[in-house]
Amino acid sequence: MKIVIIGNGTAGITAASTIKKRSPSASLTLITEEIYPYYPRPNLIEYMAGRIKLNELFVRNFDWYGKMGISLLNKNRVIQVNFAEKEILLESGGVIIYDTLLIASGSKPNIPRVPGVEWVKVFTLGNLESCFSLREKAGKEGEVLIIGGGILGLEIAKALKDTSVEKVTVLEQSDYLLSRQLDKQGGELLGERFQNMGIKVVYTAKTKEMVPLDSGSKVILEDGREFITPVVIACIGTSPEMKFLRSSGLQLNRGVVVDRYLKTNIPDVFAAGDVAEFEGKTWGIMPAAFEQGEIAGLSILGEEVEYRGTIPSNRLKVAGINLFSMGTVNPLPDDKCTTLIKYEEAKGVYKKAVFDETSRLIGVILLGSAKGANQMIRLIKESKNCLQYGQDILEDDFDFEAIY
């Protein structure tokens, strides 16, 4: 059986590792348009900030693929898949034949869909090449405007600030930061931290238009506010990379639609990672890519393990800020949830735990101190009833083993 994986990101490399560990003799080819061996996307931030060297960015080197018996076709872009003939067409003109295919092509950064954007150079951070370009331009100009105050936007803001980019401004659509991961109090506290770092955060900032200038670009907001900057960076999410799959007979929606075994509607074709859609959701987060990659690898080998979805969790990798968020942190009034909060203003610590009506922990925010984050992950995943421990569960020295 000839197995082919399209994509060398976290889902693809996890699936490849899983397959080779279970079946060392399996014929496995991995196709990627990138030049480089595997690196986790979060490492781009560390490299941009100067915290790691270029060679430290890579988790795998080219020798690893050979030792694992994986044929790596790098610098090869897939332009079409003929599922009827089980053929993969490459931009170079080559054709790859497969018996079983895993689509793990990842996602691409979104660009604001506003008038004038086609005339403006908008930087994104999707791969190492874009990281090189962004770091060079930002360092040269000393000023950037970041559209999007999500996890990636904030990490880029701090990374560039740490590399002596003097003026960093973040435009956030909501009235507080990380509205999907935090509640209002936590988001406002986080915003204060960034302001204190010298990073300007502008709230309720919805981009209306972009205008090219000789000195850079003008970004106009819906409320009329204007910002002139030499460098515009978009951090407004990603979209599954599936252009090469259009009109192929594969079921596509927001992503490549898969079942609980990561199978698509076409026999012998699987999908995992950012490109996959399960139960109407595309995840776009590292934990989901790991889980789906492993399960897809097992499914390809005939070991059917069910994927049940991934509970969203986020960590903000910014020096001086410890932030962890997972699960439901903004329950609706009808959800009948119990919420516990611990706020120590002097220490800059804000913690929140959300329990459902059966006393199960379903969401948590840890800001200022992320102690207990791994234990909280376990409690949420295992649906543990632990409301009876009350505020103690938010203490740094809480004994989580007592719950078990």
Tab-separated table of C-alpha atoms in Angstrom:
chain	number	residue	atom	x	y	z
A	1	MET	CA	0.000	0.000	0.000
A	2	LYS	CA	1.417	3.358	-1.066
A	3	ILE	CA	0.478	6.096	1.398
A	4	VAL	CA	0.822	9.743	0.383
A	5	ILE	CA	0.437	12.749	2.680
A	6	ILE	CA	-0.070	16.244	1.282
A	7	GLY	CA	1.319	18.677	3.851
A	8	ASN	CA	4.343	18.785	6.138
A	9	GLY	CA	2.744	20.640	9.038
A	10	THR	CA	1.821	19.338	12.473
A	11	ALA	CA	-1.052	17.107	11.320
A	12	GLY	CA	0.900	15.646	8.414
A	13	ILE	CA	4.088	14.995	10.356
A	14	THR	CA	2.152	13.505	13.297
A	15	ALA	CA	0.295	11.151	10.972
A	16	ALA	CA	3.552	10.163	9.259
A	17	SER	CA	5.236	9.444	12.602
A	18	THR	CA	2.244	7.423	13.793
A	19	ILE	CA	2.170	5.327	10.629
A	20	LYS	CA	5.906	4.629	10.656
A	21	LYS	CA	5.990	3.715	14.342
A	22	ARG	CA	3.170	1.211	13.844
A	23	SER	CA	4.230	-0.018	10.427
A	24	PRO	CA	7.941	0.699	9.757
A	25	SER	CA	7.840	-0.958	6.327
A	26	ALA	CA	4.916	1.136	5.055
A	27	SER	CA	5.553	3.011	1.798
A	28	LEU	CA	5.087	6.666	2.722
A	29	THR	CA	5.578	9.810	0.637
A	30	LEU	CA	5.135	13.313	2.025
A	31	ILE	CA	4.591	16.259	-0.349
A	32	THR	CA	5.155	19.889	0.631
A	33	GLU	CA	5.683	23.104	-1.305
A	34	GLU	CA	7.974	24.410	1.440
A	35	ILE	CA	11.749	24.212	1.126
A	36	TYR	CA	12.345	23.316	4.758
A	37	PRO	CA	11.838	20.291	7.006
A	38	TYR	CA	9.118	20.352	9.662
A	39	TYR	CA	8.848	23.216	12.122
A	40	PRO	CA	5.874	24.056	14.385
A	41	ARG	CA	4.281	27.368	13.375
A	42	PRO	CA	4.570	28.789	16.939
A	43	ASN	CA	8.354	28.592	16.570
A	44	LEU	CA	8.144	31.383	13.991
A	45	ILE	CA	7.295	33.809	16.794
A	46	GLU	CA	10.276	32.653	18.846
A	47	TYR	CA	12.567	33.117	15.851
A	48	MET	CA	11.099	36.504	14.968
A	49	ALA	CA	11.711	37.720	18.518
A	50	GLY	CA	15.303	36.496	18.442
A	51	ARG	CA	14.696	33.992	21.238
A	52	ILE	CA	15.891	31.063	19.125
A	53	LYS	CA	18.320	30.749	16.227
A	54	LEU	CA	17.247	29.615	12.779
A	55	ASN	CA	18.590	26.087	13.228
A	56	GLU	CA	16.678	25.796	16.521
A	57	LEU	CA	13.385	26.506	14.762
A	58	PHE	CA	13.263	23.076	13.122
A	59	VAL	CA	11.963	20.110	15.105
A	60	ARG	CA	12.933	17.656	12.357
A	61	ASN	CA	15.900	17.772	9.982
A	62	PHE	CA	16.130	16.234	6.526
A	63	ASP	CA	17.992	13.196	7.891
A	64	TRP	CA	14.986	12.304	10.056
A	65	TYR	CA	12.801	11.620	7.010
A	66	GLY	CA	15.377	9.245	5.581
A	67	LYS	CA	15.836	7.416	8.872
A	68	MET	CA	12.058	7.003	9.185
A	69	GLY	CA	11.787	5.684	5.635
A	70	ILE	CA	9.713	8.664	4.495
A	71	SER	CA	10.167	9.972	0.956
A	72	LEU	CA	10.024	13.781	1.257
A	73	LEU	CA	9.070	15.718	-1.874
A	74	ASN	CA	9.731	19.283	-0.795
A	75	LYS	CA	9.481	22.318	-3.091
A	76	ASN	CA	6.523	20.602	-4.786
A	77	ARG	CA	3.118	22.272	-4.991
A	78	VAL	CA	0.041	20.143	-5.583
A	79	ILE	CA	-2.279	21.697	-8.166
A	80	GLN	CA	-4.895	18.960	-8.549
A	81	VAL	CA	-5.943	15.527	-7.314
A	82	ASN	CA	-7.635	13.042	-9.641
A	83	PHE	CA	-9.438	10.839	-7.144
A	84	ALA	CA	-10.853	8.491	-9.796
A	85	GLU	CA	-7.359	7.574	-10.991
A	86	LYS	CA	-5.687	8.139	-7.597
A	87	GLU	CA	-3.259	10.620	-9.126
A	88	ILE	CA	-1.725	13.753	-7.610
A	89	LEU	CA	-0.658	16.395	-10.125
A	90	LEU	CA	2.288	18.619	-9.218
A	91	GLU	CA	3.031	22.110	-10.502
A	92	SER	CA	6.332	20.776	-11.828
A	93	GLY	CA	4.410	18.457	-14.146
A	94	GLY	CA	5.055	15.351	-12.080
A	95	VAL	CA	2.369	12.834	-11.171
A	96	ILE	CA	2.297	10.880	-7.906
A	97	ILE	CA	0.223	7.717	-7.597
A	98	TYR	CA	-1.310	6.746	-4.259
A	99	ASP	CA	-3.325	3.926	-2.737
A	100	THR	CA	-4.276	5.901	0.367
A	101	LEU	CA	-4.168	9.683	0.660
A	102	LEU	CA	-4.115	12.017	3.663
A	103	ILE	CA	-4.857	15.670	2.945
A	104	ALA	CA	-3.108	17.767	5.592
A	105	SER	CA	-2.503	20.900	3.540
A	106	GLY	CA	-3.108	23.235	6.470
A	107	SER	CA	-4.433	26.764	6.147
A	108	LYS	CA	-3.489	30.152	4.743
A	109	PRO	CA	-3.675	33.534	6.511
A	110	ASN	CA	-6.703	35.690	5.760
A	111	ILE	CA	-6.355	39.142	4.227
A	112	PRO	CA	-8.911	41.881	5.055
A	113	ARG	CA	-11.607	42.044	2.380
A	114	VAL	CA	-11.869	45.808	2.152
A	115	PRO	CA	-11.578	48.322	-0.689
A	116	GLY	CA	-8.010	49.213	-1.571
A	117	VAL	CA	-6.389	46.125	-0.081
A	118	GLU	CA	-5.270	44.991	-3.536
A	119	TRP	CA	-3.071	48.100	-3.799
A	120	VAL	CA	-1.453	47.728	-0.386
A	121	LYS	CA	1.322	45.362	0.691
A	122	VAL	CA	-0.170	43.381	3.573
A	123	PHE	CA	2.186	41.104	5.499
A	124	THR	CA	1.084	37.863	7.141
A	125	LEU	CA	2.829	35.134	9.106
A	126	GLY	CA	2.039	31.778	7.550
A	127	ASN	CA	5.437	30.213	6.938
A	128	LEU	CA	9.159	30.799	7.320
A	129	GLU	CA	9.516	32.783	4.089
A	130	SER	CA	6.846	35.249	5.238
A	131	CYS	CA	8.614	35.459	8.598
A	132	PHE	CA	11.868	36.479	6.886
A	133	SER	CA	10.089	39.198	4.880
A	134	LEU	CA	8.125	40.558	7.817
A	135	ARG	CA	11.067	40.671	10.200
A	136	GLU	CA	13.275	42.437	7.660
A	137	LYS	CA	10.663	45.061	6.719
A	138	ALA	CA	9.562	45.767	10.312
A	139	GLY	CA	13.155	46.086	11.470
A	140	LYS	CA	13.956	48.487	8.647
A	141	GLU	CA	10.914	50.736	9.190
A	142	GLY	CA	10.697	50.599	13.002
A	143	GLU	CA	6.910	50.878	12.935
A	144	VAL	CA	4.035	48.438	12.302
A	145	LEU	CA	0.246	48.336	12.394
A	146	ILE	CA	-1.260	44.950	13.240
A	147	ILE	CA	-4.858	44.275	12.210
A	148	GLY	CA	-6.214	41.714	14.666
A	149	GLY	CA	-5.697	41.408	18.403
A	150	GLY	CA	-5.952	37.641	18.683
A	151	ILE	CA	-3.278	35.295	20.011
A	152	LEU	CA	-1.101	35.568	16.896
A	153	GLY	CA	-1.448	39.338	16.609
A	154	LEU	CA	-0.411	39.843	20.223
A	155	GLU	CA	2.519	37.450	19.939
A	156	ILE	CA	3.770	39.236	16.820
A	157	ALA	CA	3.330	42.612	18.544
A	158	LYS	CA	5.480	41.578	21.502
A	159	ALA	CA	8.035	39.777	19.317
A	160	LEU	CA	8.595	42.869	17.176
A	161	LYS	CA	8.681	45.132	20.222
A	162	ASP	CA	11.395	42.894	21.664
A	163	THR	CA	13.437	43.351	18.473
A	164	SER	CA	13.458	47.143	18.887
A	165	VAL	CA	10.555	47.990	16.588
A	166	GLU	CA	9.746	51.275	18.280
A	167	LYS	CA	6.094	51.817	17.369
A	168	VAL	CA	3.695	48.863	17.485
A	169	THR	CA	-0.070	49.389	17.196
A	170	VAL	CA	-2.719	46.656	17.388
A	171	LEU	CA	-6.243	47.144	16.004
A	172	GLU	CA	-8.833	45.017	17.824
A	173	GLN	CA	-12.465	44.765	16.652
A	174	SER	CA	-13.866	43.985	20.105
A	175	ASP	CA	-13.895	46.272	23.139
A	176	TYR	CA	-11.343	44.016	24.870
A	177	LEU	CA	-8.589	41.594	23.887
A	178	LEU	CA	-9.113	37.892	23.158
A	179	SER	CA	-12.905	38.018	23.362
A	180	ARG	CA	-13.082	34.348	22.312
A	181	GLN	CA	-10.647	33.151	24.962
A	182	LEU	CA	-11.274	35.567	27.848
A	183	ASP	CA	-14.108	37.338	29.594
A	184	LYS	CA	-14.268	41.129	29.668
A	185	GLN	CA	-12.406	41.539	32.961
A	186	GLY	CA	-9.585	39.235	31.878
A	187	GLY	CA	-9.357	40.857	28.450
A	188	GLU	CA	-9.154	44.350	29.907
A	189	LEU	CA	-6.412	43.294	32.320
A	190	LEU	CA	-4.456	41.766	29.455
A	191	GLY	CA	-4.857	44.960	27.450
A	192	GLU	CA	-3.370	46.972	30.314
A	193	ARG	CA	-0.340	44.665	30.316
A	194	PHE	CA	0.297	45.299	26.643
A	195	GLN	CA	-0.192	49.041	26.983
A	196	ASN	CA	2.382	49.009	29.805
A	197	MET	CA	4.816	47.274	27.440
A	198	GLY	CA	4.586	50.229	25.083
A	199	ILE	CA	2.259	48.491	22.635
A	200	LYS	CA	-0.725	50.627	21.659
A	201	VAL	CA	-4.037	48.755	21.522
A	202	VAL	CA	-6.964	50.374	19.689
A	203	TYR	CA	-10.393	48.886	20.460
A	204	THR	CA	-13.642	48.659	18.420
A	205	ALA	CA	-11.407	49.066	15.385
A	206	LYS	CA	-13.107	47.660	12.288
A	207	THR	CA	-11.176	48.220	9.083
A	208	LYS	CA	-13.188	49.899	6.315
A	209	GLU	CA	-10.634	50.791	3.660
A	210	MET	CA	-6.935	50.851	2.794
A	211	VAL	CA	-5.198	53.533	0.767
A	212	PRO	CA	-1.674	53.196	-0.687
A	213	LEU	CA	0.733	56.037	0.106
A	214	ASP	CA	4.288	56.798	-0.976
A	215	SER	CA	5.360	56.296	2.644
A	216	GLY	CA	3.320	53.130	3.190
A	217	SER	CA	-0.410	52.759	3.733
A	218	LYS	CA	-3.393	54.469	5.293
A	219	VAL	CA	-5.866	52.251	7.155
A	220	ILE	CA	-9.315	53.808	7.595
A	221	LEU	CA	-11.721	52.452	10.224
A	222	GLU	CA	-15.515	52.350	10.008
A	223	ASP	CA	-15.799	55.108	12.621
A	224	GLY	CA	-13.520	57.401	10.613
A	225	ARG	CA	-10.288	56.974	12.555
A	226	GLU	CA	-7.211	56.788	10.344
A	227	PHE	CA	-3.761	55.243	10.790
A	228	ILE	CA	-0.754	55.823	8.560
A	229	THR	CA	1.951	53.174	8.733
A	230	PRO	CA	4.863	51.835	6.663
A	231	VAL	CA	3.982	48.216	7.520
A	232	VAL	CA	0.536	46.569	7.680
A	233	ILE	CA	0.300	43.086	9.203
A	234	ALA	CA	-2.926	41.045	9.013
A	235	CYS	CA	-3.696	38.616	11.845
A	236	ILE	CA	-7.386	37.916	11.277
A	237	GLY	CA	-7.463	34.149	11.239
A	238	THR	CA	-6.875	31.536	8.576
A	239	SER	CA	-8.796	29.586	5.934
A	240	PRO	CA	-8.290	25.924	4.974
A	241	GLU	CA	-5.900	25.471	2.044
A	242	MET	CA	-8.039	23.539	-0.431
A	243	LYS	CA	-7.945	25.472	-3.692
A	244	PHE	CA	-6.419	22.438	-5.410
A	245	LEU	CA	-9.420	20.353	-4.331
A	246	ARG	CA	-12.187	22.413	-5.968
A	247	SER	CA	-14.457	20.598	-8.447
A	248	SER	CA	-12.923	17.262	-7.504
A	249	GLY	CA	-15.947	15.483	-6.061
A	250	LEU	CA	-14.560	15.759	-2.548
A	251	GLN	CA	-17.125	17.080	-0.062
A	252	LEU	CA	-16.036	20.596	0.868
A	253	ASN	CA	-17.692	23.127	3.124
A	254	ARG	CA	-15.626	25.413	5.331
A	255	GLY	CA	-13.006	22.687	5.091
A	256	VAL	CA	-12.684	19.113	3.856
A	257	VAL	CA	-15.587	17.335	5.538
A	258	VAL	CA	-14.567	14.267	7.573
A	259	ASP	CA	-16.274	11.739	9.831
A	260	ARG	CA	-15.170	10.655	13.306
A	261	TYR	CA	-12.398	8.519	11.798
A	262	LEU	CA	-11.112	11.441	9.678
A	263	LYS	CA	-12.418	9.763	6.519
A	264	THR	CA	-13.762	11.880	3.661
A	265	ASN	CA	-16.631	10.978	1.319
A	266	ILE	CA	-14.142	9.435	-1.123
A	267	PRO	CA	-12.761	5.952	-0.337
A	268	ASP	CA	-9.122	5.795	0.803
A	269	VAL	CA	-8.952	9.572	1.296
A	270	PHE	CA	-8.535	11.141	4.742
A	271	ALA	CA	-8.058	14.711	5.982
A	272	ALA	CA	-6.601	16.161	9.187
A	273	GLY	CA	-5.457	19.423	10.720
A	274	ASP	CA	-6.428	22.954	9.728
A	275	VAL	CA	-7.893	21.810	6.413
A	276	ALA	CA	-10.338	19.330	7.979
A	277	GLU	CA	-13.925	20.089	9.005
A	278	PHE	CA	-15.529	17.874	11.645
A	279	GLU	CA	-19.148	18.342	12.736
A	280	GLY	CA	-19.268	21.766	11.114
A	281	LYS	CA	-16.066	23.055	12.724
A	282	THR	CA	-12.568	23.782	11.515
A	283	TRP	CA	-10.176	24.051	14.427
A	284	GLY	CA	-7.006	25.819	13.378
A	285	ILE	CA	-5.182	25.063	16.635
A	286	MET	CA	-2.159	22.908	17.436
A	287	PRO	CA	-3.891	20.481	19.848
A	288	ALA	CA	-6.439	19.568	17.170
A	289	ALA	CA	-3.701	19.069	14.572
A	290	PHE	CA	-1.870	16.662	16.898
A	291	GLU	CA	-5.023	14.701	17.772
A	292	GLN	CA	-6.324	14.510	14.223
A	293	GLY	CA	-2.923	13.649	12.783
A	294	GLU	CA	-2.542	10.699	15.132
A	295	ILE	CA	-6.084	9.422	14.598
A	296	ALA	CA	-5.790	9.783	10.820
A	297	GLY	CA	-2.552	7.803	10.895
A	298	LEU	CA	-4.222	5.025	12.857
A	299	SER	CA	-7.284	5.043	10.592
A	300	ILE	CA	-5.090	4.705	7.515
A	301	LEU	CA	-3.609	1.552	9.068
A	302	GLY	CA	-7.083	0.198	9.830
A	303	GLU	CA	-7.010	0.978	13.561
A	304	GLU	CA	-10.212	2.953	13.941
A	305	VAL	CA	-10.077	5.326	16.896
A	306	GLU	CA	-12.860	7.894	17.121
A	307	TYR	CA	-12.157	11.609	17.021
A	308	ARG	CA	-14.584	13.412	19.323
A	309	GLY	CA	-13.511	16.981	18.724
A	310	THR	CA	-10.925	19.084	20.517
A	311	ILE	CA	-11.647	21.308	23.497
A	312	PRO	CA	-10.198	24.722	22.537
A	313	SER	CA	-7.202	25.708	24.640
A	314	ASN	CA	-4.830	28.622	24.242
A	315	ARG	CA	-1.565	29.720	25.793
A	316	LEU	CA	-0.129	33.159	25.133
A	317	LYS	CA	3.632	32.872	24.684
A	318	VAL	CA	4.629	36.387	25.669
A	319	ALA	CA	7.457	37.178	28.066
A	320	GLY	CA	6.126	38.561	31.317
A	321	ILE	CA	2.575	37.317	30.729
A	322	ASN	CA	1.308	33.911	31.803
A	323	LEU	CA	-2.037	33.190	30.164
A	324	PHE	CA	-3.940	29.959	29.740
A	325	SER	CA	-7.533	29.612	28.594
A	326	MET	CA	-9.579	26.517	27.838
A	327	GLY	CA	-13.168	25.540	27.206
A	328	THR	CA	-16.273	27.609	27.943
A	329	VAL	CA	-15.261	30.833	29.689
A	330	ASN	CA	-18.259	32.996	28.762
A	331	PRO	CA	-21.320	30.843	29.534
A	332	LEU	CA	-24.780	32.101	28.603
A	333	PRO	CA	-27.318	32.857	31.371
A	334	ASP	CA	-29.437	29.864	30.321
A	335	ASP	CA	-26.477	27.487	30.666
A	336	LYS	CA	-27.046	27.189	34.450
A	337	CYS	CA	-23.331	27.397	35.139
A	338	THR	CA	-21.476	28.252	38.332
A	339	THR	CA	-18.538	30.646	38.040
A	340	LEU	CA	-15.716	31.090	40.547
A	341	ILE	CA	-13.306	34.038	40.278
A	342	LYS	CA	-10.082	34.914	42.049
A	343	TYR	CA	-8.590	38.367	41.446
A	344	GLU	CA	-5.417	39.627	43.106
A	345	GLU	CA	-4.927	43.124	41.748
A	346	ALA	CA	-1.560	43.708	43.442
A	347	LYS	CA	-0.114	40.549	41.865
A	348	GLY	CA	-1.865	41.000	38.528
A	349	VAL	CA	-3.490	37.590	38.875
A	350	TYR	CA	-6.956	36.802	37.509
A	351	LYS	CA	-8.405	33.298	37.564
A	352	LYS	CA	-11.807	31.987	36.578
A	353	ALA	CA	-13.341	28.511	36.679
A	354	VAL	CA	-16.683	27.635	35.065
A	355	PHE	CA	-18.716	24.581	36.101
A	356	ASP	CA	-21.824	23.189	34.427
A	357	GLU	CA	-25.032	22.220	36.241
A	358	THR	CA	-23.578	18.794	37.093
A	359	SER	CA	-20.515	20.375	38.792
A	360	ARG	CA	-18.133	19.433	35.954
A	361	LEU	CA	-15.320	21.853	35.159
A	362	ILE	CA	-15.929	23.076	31.591
A	363	GLY	CA	-13.824	26.233	31.321
A	364	VAL	CA	-10.906	28.037	32.912
A	365	ILE	CA	-8.919	31.273	32.636
A	366	LEU	CA	-5.509	31.595	34.283
A	367	LEU	CA	-3.960	35.053	33.830
A	368	GLY	CA	-0.825	36.111	35.681
A	369	SER	CA	-0.177	32.609	36.985
A	370	ALA	CA	-0.621	29.520	34.841
A	371	LYS	CA	0.123	27.056	37.647
A	372	GLY	CA	-2.246	24.121	37.480
A	373	ALA	CA	-2.950	24.539	33.750
A	374	ASN	CA	-2.041	20.947	32.863
A	375	GLN	CA	-4.171	19.615	35.694
A	376	MET	CA	-7.082	21.792	34.574
A	377	ILE	CA	-6.768	20.353	31.062
A	378	ARG	CA	-7.066	16.860	32.499
A	379	LEU	CA	-10.099	17.777	34.620
A	380	ILE	CA	-11.935	19.262	31.648
A	381	LYS	CA	-11.090	16.392	29.298
A	382	GLU	CA	-12.142	13.805	31.873
A	383	SER	CA	-15.355	15.689	32.797
A	384	LYS	CA	-14.533	15.612	36.500
A	385	ASN	CA	-17.027	16.829	39.101
A	386	CYS	CA	-14.974	19.172	41.279
A	387	LEU	CA	-17.153	22.153	42.197
A	388	GLN	CA	-17.170	20.928	45.803
A	389	TYR	CA	-13.575	22.142	46.169
A	390	GLY	CA	-14.751	25.708	45.638
A	391	GLN	CA	-12.236	28.555	45.494
A	392	ASP	CA	-9.432	26.229	46.583
A	393	ILE	CA	-9.160	24.904	43.039
A	394	LEU	CA	-7.902	28.340	41.949
A	395	GLU	CA	-5.061	28.414	44.485
A	396	ASP	CA	-1.520	27.897	43.186
A	397	ASP	CA	-0.835	25.235	45.812
A	398	PHE	CA	-4.068	23.258	45.320
A	399	ASP	CA	-3.530	19.481	45.474
A	400	PHE	CA	-5.240	18.223	42.317
A	401	GLU	CA	-4.512	14.619	43.252
A	402	ALA	CA	-7.149	14.984	45.964
A	403	ILE	CA	-9.796	15.008	43.224
A	404	TYR	CA	-8.731	11.560	42.066
